[in-house]
mmCIF file with all atom_site columns, C-alpha atoms in Angstrom:
data_model
loop_
_atom_site.group_PDB
_atom_site.id
_atom_site.type_symbol
_atom_site.label_atom_id
_atom_site.label_alt_id
_atom_site.label_comp_id
_atom_site.label_asym_id
_atom_site.label_entity_id
_atom_site.label_seq_id
_atom_site.pdbx_PDB_ins_code
_atom_site.Cartn_x
_atom_site.Cartn_y
_atom_site.Cartn_z
_atom_site.occupancy
_atom_site.B_iso_or_equiv
_atom_site.pdbx_formal_charge
_atom_site.auth_seq_id
_atom_site.auth_comp_id
_atom_site.auth_asym_id
_atom_site.auth_atom_id
_atom_site.pdbx_PDB_model_num
ATOM 1   C CA . UNK A 1 1   ? -47.679 -5.345  -10.343 1.00 0.00 ? 1   UNK A CA 1
ATOM 2   C CA . UNK A 1 2   ? -46.303 -8.864  -9.879  1.00 0.00 ? 2   UNK A CA 1
ATOM 3   C CA . UNK A 1 3   ? -46.047 -10.826 -6.717  1.00 0.00 ? 3   UNK A CA 1
ATOM 4   C CA . UNK A 1 4   ? -42.736 -11.875 -5.234  1.00 0.00 ? 4   UNK A CA 1
ATOM 5   C CA . UNK A 1 5   ? -42.236 -15.370 -3.898  1.00 0.00 ? 5   UNK A CA 1
ATOM 6   C CA . UNK A 1 6   ? -40.397 -15.707 -0.628  1.00 0.00 ? 6   UNK A CA 1
ATOM 7   C CA . UNK A 1 7   ? -37.545 -18.163 -0.598  1.00 0.00 ? 7   UNK A CA 1
ATOM 8   C CA . UNK A 1 8   ? -38.168 -21.222 1.478   1.00 0.00 ? 8   UNK A CA 1
ATOM 9   C CA . UNK A 1 9   ? -34.411 -21.816 1.830   1.00 0.00 ? 9   UNK A CA 1
ATOM 10  C CA . UNK A 1 10  ? -33.054 -21.611 5.349   1.00 0.00 ? 10  UNK A CA 1
ATOM 11  C CA . UNK A 1 11  ? -31.717 -18.153 6.066   1.00 0.00 ? 11  UNK A CA 1
ATOM 12  C CA . UNK A 1 12  ? -28.252 -18.018 7.587   1.00 0.00 ? 12  UNK A CA 1
ATOM 13  C CA . UNK A 1 13  ? -28.165 -16.982 11.207  1.00 0.00 ? 13  UNK A CA 1
ATOM 14  C CA . UNK A 1 14  ? -24.370 -16.608 11.210  1.00 0.00 ? 14  UNK A CA 1
ATOM 15  C CA . UNK A 1 15  ? -23.140 -13.029 11.380  1.00 0.00 ? 15  UNK A CA 1
ATOM 16  C CA . UNK A 1 16  ? -21.954 -11.796 8.008   1.00 0.00 ? 16  UNK A CA 1
ATOM 17  C CA . UNK A 1 17  ? -18.317 -10.880 7.675   1.00 0.00 ? 17  UNK A CA 1
ATOM 18  C CA . UNK A 1 18  ? -17.843 -7.526  6.018   1.00 0.00 ? 18  UNK A CA 1
ATOM 19  C CA . UNK A 1 19  ? -15.337 -7.702  3.152   1.00 0.00 ? 19  UNK A CA 1
ATOM 20  C CA . UNK A 1 20  ? -12.076 -5.789  3.581   1.00 0.00 ? 20  UNK A CA 1
ATOM 21  C CA . UNK A 1 21  ? -10.387 -3.848  0.822   1.00 0.00 ? 21  UNK A CA 1
ATOM 22  C CA . UNK A 1 22  ? -7.165  -3.019  2.675   1.00 0.00 ? 22  UNK A CA 1
ATOM 23  C CA . UNK A 1 23  ? -5.526  -6.420  2.933   1.00 0.00 ? 23  UNK A CA 1
ATOM 24  C CA . UNK A 1 24  ? -2.873  -7.434  0.404   1.00 0.00 ? 24  UNK A CA 1
ATOM 25  C CA . UNK A 1 25  ? -3.006  -10.679 -1.512  1.00 0.00 ? 25  UNK A CA 1
ATOM 26  C CA . UNK A 1 26  ? 0.194   -12.349 -0.371  1.00 0.00 ? 26  UNK A CA 1
ATOM 27  C CA . UNK A 1 27  ? 1.457   -15.083 -2.666  1.00 0.00 ? 27  UNK A CA 1
ATOM 28  C CA . UNK A 1 28  ? 4.720   -16.983 -3.067  1.00 0.00 ? 28  UNK A CA 1
ATOM 29  C CA . UNK A 1 29  ? 6.210   -14.284 -5.302  1.00 0.00 ? 29  UNK A CA 1
ATOM 30  C CA . UNK A 1 30  ? 5.345   -11.277 -3.091  1.00 0.00 ? 30  UNK A CA 1
ATOM 31  C CA . UNK A 1 31  ? 6.017   -13.079 0.223   1.00 0.00 ? 31  UNK A CA 1
ATOM 32  C CA . UNK A 1 32  ? 9.565   -11.587 0.556   1.00 0.00 ? 32  UNK A CA 1
ATOM 33  C CA . UNK A 1 33  ? 8.121   -8.058  0.193   1.00 0.00 ? 33  UNK A CA 1
ATOM 34  C CA . UNK A 1 34  ? 5.448   -8.584  2.872   1.00 0.00 ? 34  UNK A CA 1
ATOM 35  C CA . UNK A 1 35  ? 7.844   -10.428 5.213   1.00 0.00 ? 35  UNK A CA 1
ATOM 36  C CA . UNK A 1 36  ? 10.294  -7.513  4.982   1.00 0.00 ? 36  UNK A CA 1
ATOM 37  C CA . UNK A 1 37  ? 7.502   -4.975  5.578   1.00 0.00 ? 37  UNK A CA 1
ATOM 38  C CA . UNK A 1 38  ? 6.468   -6.875  8.718   1.00 0.00 ? 38  UNK A CA 1
ATOM 39  C CA . UNK A 1 39  ? 10.086  -6.431  9.874   1.00 0.00 ? 39  UNK A CA 1
ATOM 40  C CA . UNK A 1 40  ? 10.034  -2.687  9.084   1.00 0.00 ? 40  UNK A CA 1
ATOM 41  C CA . UNK A 1 41  ? 11.990  -2.905  5.829   1.00 0.00 ? 41  UNK A CA 1
ATOM 42  C CA . UNK A 1 42  ? 10.916  -1.675  2.381   1.00 0.00 ? 42  UNK A CA 1
ATOM 43  C CA . UNK A 1 43  ? 11.946  -3.732  -0.637  1.00 0.00 ? 43  UNK A CA 1
ATOM 44  C CA . UNK A 1 44  ? 12.015  -2.818  -4.319  1.00 0.00 ? 44  UNK A CA 1
ATOM 45  C CA . UNK A 1 45  ? 12.964  -4.915  -7.338  1.00 0.00 ? 45  UNK A CA 1
ATOM 46  C CA . UNK A 1 46  ? 16.175  -4.114  -9.262  1.00 0.00 ? 46  UNK A CA 1
ATOM 47  C CA . UNK A 1 47  ? 16.895  -5.245  -12.814 1.00 0.00 ? 47  UNK A CA 1
ATOM 48  C CA . UNK A 1 48  ? 20.263  -6.916  -13.365 1.00 0.00 ? 48  UNK A CA 1
ATOM 49  C CA . UNK A 1 49  ? 20.166  -6.152  -17.094 1.00 0.00 ? 49  UNK A CA 1
ATOM 50  C CA . UNK A 1 50  ? 19.435  -2.397  -17.189 1.00 0.00 ? 50  UNK A CA 1
ATOM 51  C CA . UNK A 1 51  ? 19.888  -1.470  -13.515 1.00 0.00 ? 51  UNK A CA 1
ATOM 52  C CA . UNK A 1 52  ? 16.447  0.132   -13.090 1.00 0.00 ? 52  UNK A CA 1
ATOM 53  C CA . UNK A 1 53  ? 14.549  -0.277  -9.832  1.00 0.00 ? 53  UNK A CA 1
ATOM 54  C CA . UNK A 1 54  ? 10.789  -0.741  -9.884  1.00 0.00 ? 54  UNK A CA 1
ATOM 55  C CA . UNK A 1 55  ? 7.850   -0.945  -7.564  1.00 0.00 ? 55  UNK A CA 1
ATOM 56  C CA . UNK A 1 56  ? 5.251   -2.622  -7.343  1.00 0.00 ? 56  UNK A CA 1
ATOM 57  C CA . UNK A 1 57  ? 6.945   -6.022  -7.337  1.00 0.00 ? 57  UNK A CA 1
ATOM 58  C CA . UNK A 1 58  ? 6.916   -7.740  -10.728 1.00 0.00 ? 58  UNK A CA 1
ATOM 59  C CA . UNK A 1 59  ? 8.727   -10.793 -12.005 1.00 0.00 ? 59  UNK A CA 1
ATOM 60  C CA . UNK A 1 60  ? 10.183  -8.849  -14.925 1.00 0.00 ? 60  UNK A CA 1
ATOM 61  C CA . UNK A 1 61  ? 11.635  -5.386  -15.510 1.00 0.00 ? 61  UNK A CA 1
ATOM 62  C CA . UNK A 1 62  ? 8.960   -2.989  -16.828 1.00 0.00 ? 62  UNK A CA 1
ATOM 63  C CA . UNK A 1 63  ? 11.682  -0.988  -18.620 1.00 0.00 ? 63  UNK A CA 1
ATOM 64  C CA . UNK A 1 64  ? 13.561  -3.661  -20.598 1.00 0.00 ? 64  UNK A CA 1
ATOM 65  C CA . UNK A 1 65  ? 11.406  -6.755  -19.952 1.00 0.00 ? 65  UNK A CA 1
ATOM 66  C CA . UNK A 1 66  ? 14.322  -8.732  -18.526 1.00 0.00 ? 66  UNK A CA 1
ATOM 67  C CA . UNK A 1 67  ? 13.499  -11.452 -16.020 1.00 0.00 ? 67  UNK A CA 1
ATOM 68  C CA . UNK A 1 68  ? 16.876  -10.860 -14.313 1.00 0.00 ? 68  UNK A CA 1
ATOM 69  C CA . UNK A 1 69  ? 15.376  -8.986  -11.354 1.00 0.00 ? 69  UNK A CA 1
ATOM 70  C CA . UNK A 1 70  ? 16.035  -9.342  -7.651  1.00 0.00 ? 70  UNK A CA 1
ATOM 71  C CA . UNK A 1 71  ? 14.921  -7.909  -4.329  1.00 0.00 ? 71  UNK A CA 1
ATOM 72  C CA . UNK A 1 72  ? 16.809  -4.956  -2.877  1.00 0.00 ? 72  UNK A CA 1
ATOM 73  C CA . UNK A 1 73  ? 16.286  -3.133  0.403   1.00 0.00 ? 73  UNK A CA 1
ATOM 74  C CA . UNK A 1 74  ? 15.281  0.480   -0.203  1.00 0.00 ? 74  UNK A CA 1
ATOM 75  C CA . UNK A 1 75  ? 16.612  3.360   1.881   1.00 0.00 ? 75  UNK A CA 1
ATOM 76  C CA . UNK A 1 76  ? 13.140  4.392   3.011   1.00 0.00 ? 76  UNK A CA 1
ATOM 77  C CA . UNK A 1 77  ? 13.713  7.941   1.768   1.00 0.00 ? 77  UNK A CA 1
ATOM 78  C CA . UNK A 1 78  ? 11.395  9.561   -0.742  1.00 0.00 ? 78  UNK A CA 1
ATOM 79  C CA . UNK A 1 79  ? 9.898   12.857  -1.860  1.00 0.00 ? 79  UNK A CA 1
ATOM 80  C CA . UNK A 1 80  ? 6.224   13.647  -2.086  1.00 0.00 ? 80  UNK A CA 1
ATOM 81  C CA . UNK A 1 81  ? 5.137   13.703  -5.737  1.00 0.00 ? 81  UNK A CA 1
ATOM 82  C CA . UNK A 1 82  ? 1.392   14.281  -5.306  1.00 0.00 ? 82  UNK A CA 1
ATOM 83  C CA . UNK A 1 83  ? -1.411  13.683  -2.825  1.00 0.00 ? 83  UNK A CA 1
ATOM 84  C CA . UNK A 1 84  ? -5.118  13.953  -2.195  1.00 0.00 ? 84  UNK A CA 1
ATOM 85  C CA . UNK A 1 85  ? -6.945  14.246  1.111   1.00 0.00 ? 85  UNK A CA 1
ATOM 86  C CA . UNK A 1 86  ? -9.678  11.610  1.082   1.00 0.00 ? 86  UNK A CA 1
ATOM 87  C CA . UNK A 1 87  ? -12.766 12.700  3.000   1.00 0.00 ? 87  UNK A CA 1
ATOM 88  C CA . UNK A 1 88  ? -15.094 9.892   1.935   1.00 0.00 ? 88  UNK A CA 1
ATOM 89  C CA . UNK A 1 89  ? -14.471 6.263   1.119   1.00 0.00 ? 89  UNK A CA 1
ATOM 90  C CA . UNK A 1 90  ? -17.280 3.741   1.323   1.00 0.00 ? 90  UNK A CA 1
ATOM 91  C CA . UNK A 1 91  ? -15.069 0.643   1.025   1.00 0.00 ? 91  UNK A CA 1
ATOM 92  C CA . UNK A 1 92  ? -14.578 -1.054  4.391   1.00 0.00 ? 92  UNK A CA 1
ATOM 93  C CA . UNK A 1 93  ? -12.590 -0.255  6.470   1.00 0.00 ? 93  UNK A CA 1
ATOM 94  C CA . UNK A 1 94  ? -11.441 2.995   4.829   1.00 0.00 ? 94  UNK A CA 1
ATOM 95  C CA . UNK A 1 95  ? -14.583 4.845   5.896   1.00 0.00 ? 95  UNK A CA 1
ATOM 96  C CA . UNK A 1 96  ? -13.438 4.677   9.514   1.00 0.00 ? 96  UNK A CA 1
ATOM 97  C CA . UNK A 1 97  ? -10.065 6.228   8.585   1.00 0.00 ? 97  UNK A CA 1
ATOM 98  C CA . UNK A 1 98  ? -11.198 9.402   6.848   1.00 0.00 ? 98  UNK A CA 1
ATOM 99  C CA . UNK A 1 99  ? -9.790  11.902  6.366   1.00 0.00 ? 99  UNK A CA 1
ATOM 100 C CA . UNK A 1 100 ? -6.513  10.368  5.222   1.00 0.00 ? 100 UNK A CA 1
ATOM 101 C CA . UNK A 1 101 ? -3.850  11.364  2.708   1.00 0.00 ? 101 UNK A CA 1
ATOM 102 C CA . UNK A 1 102 ? -3.535  9.130   -0.354  1.00 0.00 ? 102 UNK A CA 1
ATOM 103 C CA . UNK A 1 103 ? -0.212  9.916   -1.988  1.00 0.00 ? 103 UNK A CA 1
ATOM 104 C CA . UNK A 1 104 ? 2.405   9.053   -4.567  1.00 0.00 ? 104 UNK A CA 1
ATOM 105 C CA . UNK A 1 105 ? 6.047   9.352   -3.553  1.00 0.00 ? 105 UNK A CA 1
ATOM 106 C CA . UNK A 1 106 ? 9.267   9.179   -5.558  1.00 0.00 ? 106 UNK A CA 1
ATOM 107 C CA . UNK A 1 107 ? 11.540  6.680   -3.821  1.00 0.00 ? 107 UNK A CA 1
ATOM 108 C CA . UNK A 1 108 ? 15.227  7.619   -3.623  1.00 0.00 ? 108 UNK A CA 1
ATOM 109 C CA . UNK A 1 109 ? 15.920  4.481   -5.670  1.00 0.00 ? 109 UNK A CA 1
ATOM 110 C CA . UNK A 1 110 ? 13.838  5.852   -8.569  1.00 0.00 ? 110 UNK A CA 1
ATOM 111 C CA . UNK A 1 111 ? 10.390  4.267   -8.719  1.00 0.00 ? 111 UNK A CA 1
ATOM 112 C CA . UNK A 1 112 ? 7.147   5.928   -7.739  1.00 0.00 ? 112 UNK A CA 1
ATOM 113 C CA . UNK A 1 113 ? 5.000   4.299   -5.094  1.00 0.00 ? 113 UNK A CA 1
ATOM 114 C CA . UNK A 1 114 ? 1.367   4.746   -4.090  1.00 0.00 ? 114 UNK A CA 1
ATOM 115 C CA . UNK A 1 115 ? 1.054   5.119   -0.338  1.00 0.00 ? 115 UNK A CA 1
ATOM 116 C CA . UNK A 1 116 ? -0.438  7.131   2.497   1.00 0.00 ? 116 UNK A CA 1
ATOM 117 C CA . UNK A 1 117 ? 1.155   10.081  4.310   1.00 0.00 ? 117 UNK A CA 1
ATOM 118 C CA . UNK A 1 118 ? 0.758   10.110  8.089   1.00 0.00 ? 118 UNK A CA 1
ATOM 119 C CA . UNK A 1 119 ? 1.865   12.316  10.996  1.00 0.00 ? 119 UNK A CA 1
ATOM 120 C CA . UNK A 1 120 ? 1.448   15.529  8.998   1.00 0.00 ? 120 UNK A CA 1
ATOM 121 C CA . UNK A 1 121 ? -1.203  18.237  8.991   1.00 0.00 ? 121 UNK A CA 1
ATOM 122 C CA . UNK A 1 122 ? -2.831  18.386  5.568   1.00 0.00 ? 122 UNK A CA 1
ATOM 123 C CA . UNK A 1 123 ? -1.930  22.054  5.163   1.00 0.00 ? 123 UNK A CA 1
ATOM 124 C CA . UNK A 1 124 ? 1.757   21.269  5.674   1.00 0.00 ? 124 UNK A CA 1
ATOM 125 C CA . UNK A 1 125 ? 2.010   18.927  2.686   1.00 0.00 ? 125 UNK A CA 1
ATOM 126 C CA . UNK A 1 126 ? 4.182   20.212  -0.162  1.00 0.00 ? 126 UNK A CA 1
ATOM 127 C CA . UNK A 1 127 ? 5.265   18.726  -3.475  1.00 0.00 ? 127 UNK A CA 1
ATOM 128 C CA . UNK A 1 128 ? 8.888   17.701  -3.176  1.00 0.00 ? 128 UNK A CA 1
ATOM 129 C CA . UNK A 1 129 ? 8.886   17.485  0.626   1.00 0.00 ? 129 UNK A CA 1
ATOM 130 C CA . UNK A 1 130 ? 11.197  14.800  1.997   1.00 0.00 ? 130 UNK A CA 1
ATOM 131 C CA . UNK A 1 131 ? 9.390   11.834  3.542   1.00 0.00 ? 131 UNK A CA 1
ATOM 132 C CA . UNK A 1 132 ? 10.501  8.596   5.236   1.00 0.00 ? 132 UNK A CA 1
ATOM 133 C CA . UNK A 1 133 ? 8.935   5.182   5.319   1.00 0.00 ? 133 UNK A CA 1
ATOM 134 C CA . UNK A 1 134 ? 7.129   3.905   8.376   1.00 0.00 ? 134 UNK A CA 1
ATOM 135 C CA . UNK A 1 135 ? 4.968   0.819   8.779   1.00 0.00 ? 135 UNK A CA 1
ATOM 136 C CA . UNK A 1 136 ? 1.673   -0.140  10.362  1.00 0.00 ? 136 UNK A CA 1
ATOM 137 C CA . UNK A 1 137 ? -0.103  -3.443  10.731  1.00 0.00 ? 137 UNK A CA 1
ATOM 138 C CA . UNK A 1 138 ? -2.346  -4.017  7.759   1.00 0.00 ? 138 UNK A CA 1
ATOM 139 C CA . UNK A 1 139 ? -5.333  -4.699  9.996   1.00 0.00 ? 139 UNK A CA 1
ATOM 140 C CA . UNK A 1 140 ? -6.125  -5.381  13.611  1.00 0.00 ? 140 UNK A CA 1
ATOM 141 C CA . UNK A 1 141 ? -5.980  -9.088  14.256  1.00 0.00 ? 141 UNK A CA 1
ATOM 142 C CA . UNK A 1 142 ? -3.955  -9.793  11.102  1.00 0.00 ? 142 UNK A CA 1
ATOM 143 C CA . UNK A 1 143 ? -0.463  -10.603 12.328  1.00 0.00 ? 143 UNK A CA 1
ATOM 144 C CA . UNK A 1 144 ? 2.638   -10.528 10.174  1.00 0.00 ? 144 UNK A CA 1
ATOM 145 C CA . UNK A 1 145 ? 1.294   -8.197  7.493   1.00 0.00 ? 145 UNK A CA 1
ATOM 146 C CA . UNK A 1 146 ? 2.350   -4.541  7.515   1.00 0.00 ? 146 UNK A CA 1
ATOM 147 C CA . UNK A 1 147 ? 1.964   -1.779  4.946   1.00 0.00 ? 147 UNK A CA 1
ATOM 148 C CA . UNK A 1 148 ? 4.450   0.950   4.069   1.00 0.00 ? 148 UNK A CA 1
ATOM 149 C CA . UNK A 1 149 ? 3.353   4.506   4.817   1.00 0.00 ? 149 UNK A CA 1
ATOM 150 C CA . UNK A 1 150 ? 5.361   7.713   4.726   1.00 0.00 ? 150 UNK A CA 1
ATOM 151 C CA . UNK A 1 151 ? 5.760   10.591  7.166   1.00 0.00 ? 151 UNK A CA 1
ATOM 152 C CA . UNK A 1 152 ? 7.650   13.887  6.935   1.00 0.00 ? 152 UNK A CA 1
ATOM 153 C CA . UNK A 1 153 ? 11.389  13.293  7.184   1.00 0.00 ? 153 UNK A CA 1
ATOM 154 C CA . UNK A 1 154 ? 11.766  15.971  9.873   1.00 0.00 ? 154 UNK A CA 1
ATOM 155 C CA . UNK A 1 155 ? 9.633   13.972  12.360  1.00 0.00 ? 155 UNK A CA 1
ATOM 156 C CA . UNK A 1 156 ? 12.500  11.647  13.219  1.00 0.00 ? 156 UNK A CA 1
ATOM 157 C CA . UNK A 1 157 ? 15.337  9.689   11.707  1.00 0.00 ? 157 UNK A CA 1
ATOM 158 C CA . UNK A 1 158 ? 14.639  7.959   8.416   1.00 0.00 ? 158 UNK A CA 1
ATOM 159 C CA . UNK A 1 159 ? 14.765  4.176   8.429   1.00 0.00 ? 159 UNK A CA 1
#
């Protein structure tokens, strides 16, 4: 049908950097959360007005809308609410990690948290099973950023 014109612009000879979809966006507000995770500690936010804990970090309480919220160290204990074994994920670098267990856990402090379950055979997963937090570097070569994962509580002492 039609003819295509080739661009006369100089083509880049630099290697392209593949985008990553596993790195958090750390900003001034979430910095305490990510700093604590890098130290092996899990933080949640607690409302001073109604007492509810919440996760993911927000600058206000999602229950009563109060802005009287502060950081609190969580126990690291949780129970498995639900999970799915992911066998295919085309977003880099998740494709190199399959299969993995995407999960939601109920933290002992109350809120639910999206996470990954590690150190457990897929067939051993059960709703309500006790799990404990563990951490791994967010990505090779990215220092000071760690993500919270969970493992069965019977695989060692909880944090």
